[in-house]
Coordinates of C-alpha atoms in Angstrom, one line a residue:
X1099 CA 3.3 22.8 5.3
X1100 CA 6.1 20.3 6.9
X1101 CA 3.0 19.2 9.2
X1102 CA 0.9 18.0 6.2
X1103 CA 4.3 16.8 4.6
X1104 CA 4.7 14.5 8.0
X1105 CA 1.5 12.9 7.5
X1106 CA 1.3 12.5 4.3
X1107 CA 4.7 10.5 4.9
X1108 CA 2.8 8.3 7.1
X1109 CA -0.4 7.8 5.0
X1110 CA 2.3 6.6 1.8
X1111 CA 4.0 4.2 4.4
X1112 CA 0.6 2.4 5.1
X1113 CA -0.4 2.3 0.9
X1114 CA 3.3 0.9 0.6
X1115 CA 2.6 -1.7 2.9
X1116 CA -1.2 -2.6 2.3
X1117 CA -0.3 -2.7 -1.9
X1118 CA 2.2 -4.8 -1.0
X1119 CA 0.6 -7.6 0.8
X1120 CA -2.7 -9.4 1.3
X1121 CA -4.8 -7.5 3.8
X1122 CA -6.5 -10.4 5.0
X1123 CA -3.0 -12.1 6.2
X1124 CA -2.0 -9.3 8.7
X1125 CA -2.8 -11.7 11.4
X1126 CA -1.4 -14.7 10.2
X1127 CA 1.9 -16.0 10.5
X1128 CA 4.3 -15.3 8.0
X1129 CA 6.8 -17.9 7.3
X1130 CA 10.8 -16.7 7.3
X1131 CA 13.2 -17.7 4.4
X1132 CA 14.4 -21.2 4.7
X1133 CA 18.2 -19.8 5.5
X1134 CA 16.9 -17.1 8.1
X1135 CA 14.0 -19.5 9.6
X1136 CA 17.1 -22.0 10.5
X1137 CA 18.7 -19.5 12.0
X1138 CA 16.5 -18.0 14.2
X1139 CA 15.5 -21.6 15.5
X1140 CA 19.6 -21.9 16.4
X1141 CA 19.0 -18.2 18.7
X1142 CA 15.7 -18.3 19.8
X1143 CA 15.8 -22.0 21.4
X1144 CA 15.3 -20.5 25.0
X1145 CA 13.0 -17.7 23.8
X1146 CA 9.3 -17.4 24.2
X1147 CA 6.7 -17.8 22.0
X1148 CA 5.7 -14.2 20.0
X1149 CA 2.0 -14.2 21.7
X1150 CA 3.8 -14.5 25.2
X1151 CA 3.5 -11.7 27.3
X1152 CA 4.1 -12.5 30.4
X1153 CA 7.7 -11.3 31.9
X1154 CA 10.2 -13.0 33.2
X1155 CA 9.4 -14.4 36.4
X1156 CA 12.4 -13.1 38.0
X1157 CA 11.7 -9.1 36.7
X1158 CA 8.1 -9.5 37.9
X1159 CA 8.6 -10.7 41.2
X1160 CA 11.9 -8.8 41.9
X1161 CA 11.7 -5.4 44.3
X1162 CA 13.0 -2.4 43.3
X1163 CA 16.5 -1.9 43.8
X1164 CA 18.3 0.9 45.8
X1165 CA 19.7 2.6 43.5
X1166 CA 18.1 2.1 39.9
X1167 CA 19.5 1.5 36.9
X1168 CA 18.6 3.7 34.1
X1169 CA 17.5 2.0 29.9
X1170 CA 17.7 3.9 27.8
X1171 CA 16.0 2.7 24.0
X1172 CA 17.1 4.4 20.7
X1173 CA 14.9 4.1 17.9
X1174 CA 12.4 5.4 15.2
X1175 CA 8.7 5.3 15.2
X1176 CA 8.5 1.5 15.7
X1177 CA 10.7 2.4 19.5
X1178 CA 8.4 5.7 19.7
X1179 CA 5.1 3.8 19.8
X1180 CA 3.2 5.1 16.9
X1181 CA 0.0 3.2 16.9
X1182 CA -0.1 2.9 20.2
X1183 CA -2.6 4.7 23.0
X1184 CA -1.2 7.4 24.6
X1185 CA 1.7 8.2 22.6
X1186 CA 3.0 11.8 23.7
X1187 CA 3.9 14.3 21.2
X1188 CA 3.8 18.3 20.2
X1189 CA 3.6 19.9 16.5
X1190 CA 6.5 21.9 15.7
X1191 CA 7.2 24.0 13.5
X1192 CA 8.8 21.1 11.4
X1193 CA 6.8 18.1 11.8
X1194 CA 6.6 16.5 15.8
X1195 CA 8.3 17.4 19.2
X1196 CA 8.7 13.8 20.7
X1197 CA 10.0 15.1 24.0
X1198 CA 6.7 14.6 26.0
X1199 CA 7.5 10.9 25.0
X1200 CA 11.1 10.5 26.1
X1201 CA 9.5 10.1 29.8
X1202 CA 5.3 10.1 29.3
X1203 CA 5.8 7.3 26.6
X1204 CA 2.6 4.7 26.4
X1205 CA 2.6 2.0 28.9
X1206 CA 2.4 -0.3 26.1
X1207 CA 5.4 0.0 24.1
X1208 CA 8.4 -1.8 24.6
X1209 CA 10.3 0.6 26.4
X1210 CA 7.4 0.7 29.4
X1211 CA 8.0 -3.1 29.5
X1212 CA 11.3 -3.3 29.8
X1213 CA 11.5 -1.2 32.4
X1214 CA 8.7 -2.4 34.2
X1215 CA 10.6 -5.7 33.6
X1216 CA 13.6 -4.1 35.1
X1217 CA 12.1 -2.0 38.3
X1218 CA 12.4 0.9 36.7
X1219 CA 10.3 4.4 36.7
X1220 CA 10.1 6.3 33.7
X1221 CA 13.0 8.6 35.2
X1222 CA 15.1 5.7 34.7
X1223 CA 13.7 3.6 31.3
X1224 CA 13.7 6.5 28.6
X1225 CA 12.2 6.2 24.9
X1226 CA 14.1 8.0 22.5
X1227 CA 12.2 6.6 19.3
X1228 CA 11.9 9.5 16.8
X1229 CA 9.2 8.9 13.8
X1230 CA 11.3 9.3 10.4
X1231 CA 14.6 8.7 12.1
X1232 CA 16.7 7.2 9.4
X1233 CA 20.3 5.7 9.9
X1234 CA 22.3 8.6 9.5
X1235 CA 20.3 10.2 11.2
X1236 CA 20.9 8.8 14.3
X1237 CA 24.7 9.1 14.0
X1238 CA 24.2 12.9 13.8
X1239 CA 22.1 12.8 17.0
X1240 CA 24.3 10.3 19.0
X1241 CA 27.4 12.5 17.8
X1242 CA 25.9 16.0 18.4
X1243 CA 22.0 15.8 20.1
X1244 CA 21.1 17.3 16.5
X1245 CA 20.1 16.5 12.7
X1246 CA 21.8 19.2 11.3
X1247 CA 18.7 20.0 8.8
X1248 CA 15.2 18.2 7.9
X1249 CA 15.6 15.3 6.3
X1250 CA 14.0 16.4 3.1
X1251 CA 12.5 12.6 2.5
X1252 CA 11.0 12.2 5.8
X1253 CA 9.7 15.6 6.4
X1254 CA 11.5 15.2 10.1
X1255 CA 14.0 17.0 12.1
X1256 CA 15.1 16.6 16.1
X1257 CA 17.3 18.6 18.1
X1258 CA 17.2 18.2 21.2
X1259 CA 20.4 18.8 23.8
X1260 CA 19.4 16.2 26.5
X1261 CA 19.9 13.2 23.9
X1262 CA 23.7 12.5 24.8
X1263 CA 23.2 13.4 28.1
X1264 CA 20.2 10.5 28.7
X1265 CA 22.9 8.5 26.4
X1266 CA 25.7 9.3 29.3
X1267 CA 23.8 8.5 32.3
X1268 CA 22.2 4.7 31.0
X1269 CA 23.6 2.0 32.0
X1270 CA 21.7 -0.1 29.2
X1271 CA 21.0 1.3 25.7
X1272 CA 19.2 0.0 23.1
X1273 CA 19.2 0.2 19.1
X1274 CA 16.9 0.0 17.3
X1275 CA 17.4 1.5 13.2
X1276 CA 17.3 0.8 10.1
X1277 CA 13.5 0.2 8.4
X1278 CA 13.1 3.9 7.3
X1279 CA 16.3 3.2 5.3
X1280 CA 14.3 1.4 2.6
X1281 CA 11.2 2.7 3.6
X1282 CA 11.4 6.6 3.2
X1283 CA 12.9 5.9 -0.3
X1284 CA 10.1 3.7 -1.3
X1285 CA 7.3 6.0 0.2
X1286 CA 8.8 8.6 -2.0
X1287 CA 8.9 6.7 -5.3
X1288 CA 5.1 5.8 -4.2
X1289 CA 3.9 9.4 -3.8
X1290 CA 6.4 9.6 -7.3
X1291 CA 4.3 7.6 -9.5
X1292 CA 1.1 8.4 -8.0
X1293 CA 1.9 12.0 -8.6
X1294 CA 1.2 12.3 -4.7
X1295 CA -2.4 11.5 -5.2
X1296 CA -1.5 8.9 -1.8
X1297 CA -2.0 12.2 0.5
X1298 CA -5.5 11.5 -0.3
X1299 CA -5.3 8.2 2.5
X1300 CA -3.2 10.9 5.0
X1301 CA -6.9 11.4 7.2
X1302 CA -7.4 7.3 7.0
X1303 CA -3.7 6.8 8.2
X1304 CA -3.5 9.2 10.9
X1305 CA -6.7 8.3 12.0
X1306 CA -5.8 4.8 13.2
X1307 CA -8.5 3.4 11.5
X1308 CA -5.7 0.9 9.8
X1309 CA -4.5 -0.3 12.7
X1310 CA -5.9 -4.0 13.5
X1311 CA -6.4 -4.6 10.0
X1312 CA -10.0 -6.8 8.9
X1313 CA -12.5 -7.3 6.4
X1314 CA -13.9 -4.3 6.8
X1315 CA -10.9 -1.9 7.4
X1316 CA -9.9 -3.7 3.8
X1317 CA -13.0 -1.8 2.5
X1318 CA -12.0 1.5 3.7
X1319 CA -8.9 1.0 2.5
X1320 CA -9.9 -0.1 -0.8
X1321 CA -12.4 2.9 -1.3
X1322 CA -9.7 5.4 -0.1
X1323 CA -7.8 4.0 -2.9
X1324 CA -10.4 3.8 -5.5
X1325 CA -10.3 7.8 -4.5
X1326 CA -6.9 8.2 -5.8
X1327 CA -7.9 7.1 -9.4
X1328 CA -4.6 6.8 -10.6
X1329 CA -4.2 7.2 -14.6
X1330 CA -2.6 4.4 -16.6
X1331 CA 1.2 5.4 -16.3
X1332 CA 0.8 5.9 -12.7
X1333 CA -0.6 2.4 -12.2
X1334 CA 2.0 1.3 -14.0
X1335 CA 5.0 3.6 -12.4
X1336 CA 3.8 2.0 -9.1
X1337 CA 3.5 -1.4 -10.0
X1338 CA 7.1 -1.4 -11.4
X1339 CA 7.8 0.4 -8.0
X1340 CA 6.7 -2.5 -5.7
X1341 CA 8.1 -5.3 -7.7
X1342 CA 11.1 -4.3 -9.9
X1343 CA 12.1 -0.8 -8.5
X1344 CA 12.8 -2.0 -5.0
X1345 CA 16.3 -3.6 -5.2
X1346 CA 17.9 -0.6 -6.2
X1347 CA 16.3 1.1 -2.9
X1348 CA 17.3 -1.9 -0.6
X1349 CA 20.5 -1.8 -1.8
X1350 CA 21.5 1.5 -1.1
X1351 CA 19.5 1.3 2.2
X1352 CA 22.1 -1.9 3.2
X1353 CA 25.0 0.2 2.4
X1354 CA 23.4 3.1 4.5
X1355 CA 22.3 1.1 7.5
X1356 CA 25.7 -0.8 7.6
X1357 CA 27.7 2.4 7.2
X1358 CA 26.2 4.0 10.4
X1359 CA 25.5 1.2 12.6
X1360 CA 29.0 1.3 13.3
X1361 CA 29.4 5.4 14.5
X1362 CA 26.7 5.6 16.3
X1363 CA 27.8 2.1 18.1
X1364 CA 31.6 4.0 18.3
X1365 CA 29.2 7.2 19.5
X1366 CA 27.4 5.8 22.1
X1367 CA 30.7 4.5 23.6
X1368 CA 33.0 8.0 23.1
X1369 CA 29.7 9.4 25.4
X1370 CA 29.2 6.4 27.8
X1371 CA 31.9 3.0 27.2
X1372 CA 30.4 1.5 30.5
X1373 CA 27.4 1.2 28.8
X1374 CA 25.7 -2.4 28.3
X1375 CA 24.7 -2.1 24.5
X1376 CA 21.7 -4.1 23.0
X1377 CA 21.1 -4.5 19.4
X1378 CA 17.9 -4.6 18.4
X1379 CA 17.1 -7.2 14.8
X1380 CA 15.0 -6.8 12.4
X1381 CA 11.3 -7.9 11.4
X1382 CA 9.8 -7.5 7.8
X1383 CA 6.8 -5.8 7.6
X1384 CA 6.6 -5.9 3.9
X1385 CA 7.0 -10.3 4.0
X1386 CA 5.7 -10.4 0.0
X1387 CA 8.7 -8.3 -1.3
X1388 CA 11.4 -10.3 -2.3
X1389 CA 13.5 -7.3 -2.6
X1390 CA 12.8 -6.5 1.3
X1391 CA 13.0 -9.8 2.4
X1392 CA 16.2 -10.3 1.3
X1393 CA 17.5 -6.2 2.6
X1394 CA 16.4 -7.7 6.4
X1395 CA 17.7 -11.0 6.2
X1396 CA 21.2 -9.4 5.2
X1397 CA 20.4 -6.4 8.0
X1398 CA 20.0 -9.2 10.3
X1399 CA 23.1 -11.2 9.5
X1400 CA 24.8 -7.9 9.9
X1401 CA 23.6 -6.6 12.7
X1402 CA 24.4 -10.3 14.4
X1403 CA 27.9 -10.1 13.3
X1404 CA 28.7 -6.1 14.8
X1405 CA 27.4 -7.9 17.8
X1406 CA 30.1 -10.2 17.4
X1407 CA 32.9 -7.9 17.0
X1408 CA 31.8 -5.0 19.0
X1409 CA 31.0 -7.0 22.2
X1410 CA 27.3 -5.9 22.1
X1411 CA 24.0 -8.0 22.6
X1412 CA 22.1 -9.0 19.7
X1413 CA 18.3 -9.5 20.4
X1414 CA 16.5 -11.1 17.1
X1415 CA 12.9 -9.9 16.9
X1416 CA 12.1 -11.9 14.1
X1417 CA 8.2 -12.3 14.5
X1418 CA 7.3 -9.1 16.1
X1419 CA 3.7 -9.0 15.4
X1420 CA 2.6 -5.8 13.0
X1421 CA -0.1 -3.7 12.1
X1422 CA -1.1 -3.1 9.0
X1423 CA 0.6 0.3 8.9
X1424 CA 3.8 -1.7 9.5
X1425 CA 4.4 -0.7 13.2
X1426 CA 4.1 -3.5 16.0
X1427 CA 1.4 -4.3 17.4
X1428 CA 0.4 -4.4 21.7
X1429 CA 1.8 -7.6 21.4
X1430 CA 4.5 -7.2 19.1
X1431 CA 5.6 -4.8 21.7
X1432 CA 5.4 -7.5 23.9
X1433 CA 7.3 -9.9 22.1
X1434 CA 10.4 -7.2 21.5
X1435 CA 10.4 -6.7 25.4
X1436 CA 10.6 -9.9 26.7
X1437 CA 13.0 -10.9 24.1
X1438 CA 15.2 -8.0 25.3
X1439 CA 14.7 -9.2 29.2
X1440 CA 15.2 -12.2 28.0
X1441 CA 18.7 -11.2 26.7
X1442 CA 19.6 -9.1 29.8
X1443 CA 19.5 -12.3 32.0

């Protein structure tokens, strides 16, 4: 069942991420490479601290405007909201309709804040985030509203004919792609070498019960993967997944990423060149990888430099706080939109 496939995508993401780093630091602050740490000092000078959340005092105290400008944020699941309350979706035949979220989106994603921040209604600030969405992906739906078939890794697929026109009528889009890249490869090597035995944590995953990660969400996690009781050559096959198979599968997610940042920027401005375009960085939600740390420092140089030549407006979301199933956090959210508001100034 695509459905079970779907979740079973998600529950491998949050193994991925939980084998990969200490538990007990999901709340702590991660320090940056030296290179990337003296970099984001240089672009963040004006910008507020990650635990700020109050808006700009100019969006908050603004009135609506007569005629309203319309934002319009392209993403994958960390743009959709997953994790968050009130996220809006439908099963499909072939894993989740997000349409419900493109306008009934939770009021504490990044999107909601930004257009709040904006004097916006949700007619006007639209989430496009689509769980699974990988790079090329979103070239195929920027250049024709439509994957043309599931992406087999992912378990997703999205048609829907109102993309480009949303993309036409905004006067601000947003990007935000580029994590599933690595990720989706690396979930599949997990459920590889475990033989698939990680669909065991799908119920713990979708539950939420790993969101907020602590002590004792460590010991559910821990039992759940006691459960799996993985032989020898599985241990071993994911061990030499997490810290000697990963280049490989950052390497060919850089080429990926970098390859299609560029059509879907050329996209979006064939459907709409008035548009002001934002660029959304990158945070690591995987910090103890050396192997991923060094895929979103070079996403982030990249991404800063297509900002360069393309005219567009590069917003670094460096320390965007996340969960422990990688996604941000209510203020990680937060921090992405007032770094964007910020930017829009």
């Amino acid at each position: 069942m695509k459905n079970k496939k779907f979740a079973s995508f998600l529950a491998a993401a949050a193994a991925l991420v939980l084998l990969a780093m200490p538990a007990f630091a999901a709340d702590e602050q991660t320090e940056l490479p030296a290179a990337e740490a003296a970099e984001v000092q240089q672009e963040q000078t004006a910008a507020p601290a990650e635990q700020e959340t109050a808006l700009p005092a100019d969006a908050q105290t603004a009135g609506e405007p007569e005629q309203q400008l319309t934002y319009v944020a392209l993403g994958d699941s960390i743009t959709s909201g997953v994790g968050l309350a009130d996220m809006k979706y439908n099963i499909a035949q072939i894993g989740y309709d997000l349409q419900p979220n493109f306008e009934g989106y939770s009021s504490q994603c990044y999107t909601a804040l930004v257009g709040k921040g904006l004097g916006l209604d949700r007619q006007h600030a639209i989430n496009l985030g689509l769980p699974g969405l990988m790079s090329p992906d979103m070239v195929d739906m920027v250049q024709n509203s439509a994957m043309p078939k599931m992406n087999q890794a992912s378990g997703s697929y999205y048609v829907y004919p109102e993309y480009q026109e949303y993309l036409r009528k905004a006067d601000i889009i947003s990007i935000q792609i580029g994590s599933n890249d690595a990720l989706v490869p690396c979930i599949v090597g997990l459920g590889e070498a475990t033989n698939w035995k990680s669909e065991q944590l799908a119920g713990l995953m979708v539950s939420g019960a790993l969101r907020d990660f602590n002590f004792q969400k460590l010991g559910l996690f821990l039992e759940a993967l006691n459960r799996m009781t993985l032989t020898f050559d599985e241990s071993r096959a994911t061990n030499r997944l997490l810290f000697r198979g990963m280049d490989e599968i950052c390497d060919q997610a850089y080429t990926n990423v970098t390859n299609s940042l560029p059509q879907i920027v050329a996209g979006i401005r064939a459907l709409n060149p008035d548009a002001k375009i934002v660029l959304l960085g990158y945070t690591n939600p995987v910090p103890l990888l050396p192997a991923w740390n060094r895929y979103f420092s070079k996403l982030n140089r990249f991404a800063k430099d297509l900002a360069t030549q393309e005219g567009l407006t590069y917003v670094a979301i460096p320390r965007a706080q996340t969960a422990a199933d990688g996604h941000p956090t209510v203020k990680g959210h937060q921090y992405i939109a007032n770094q964007i508001l910020n930017a829009l100034k």
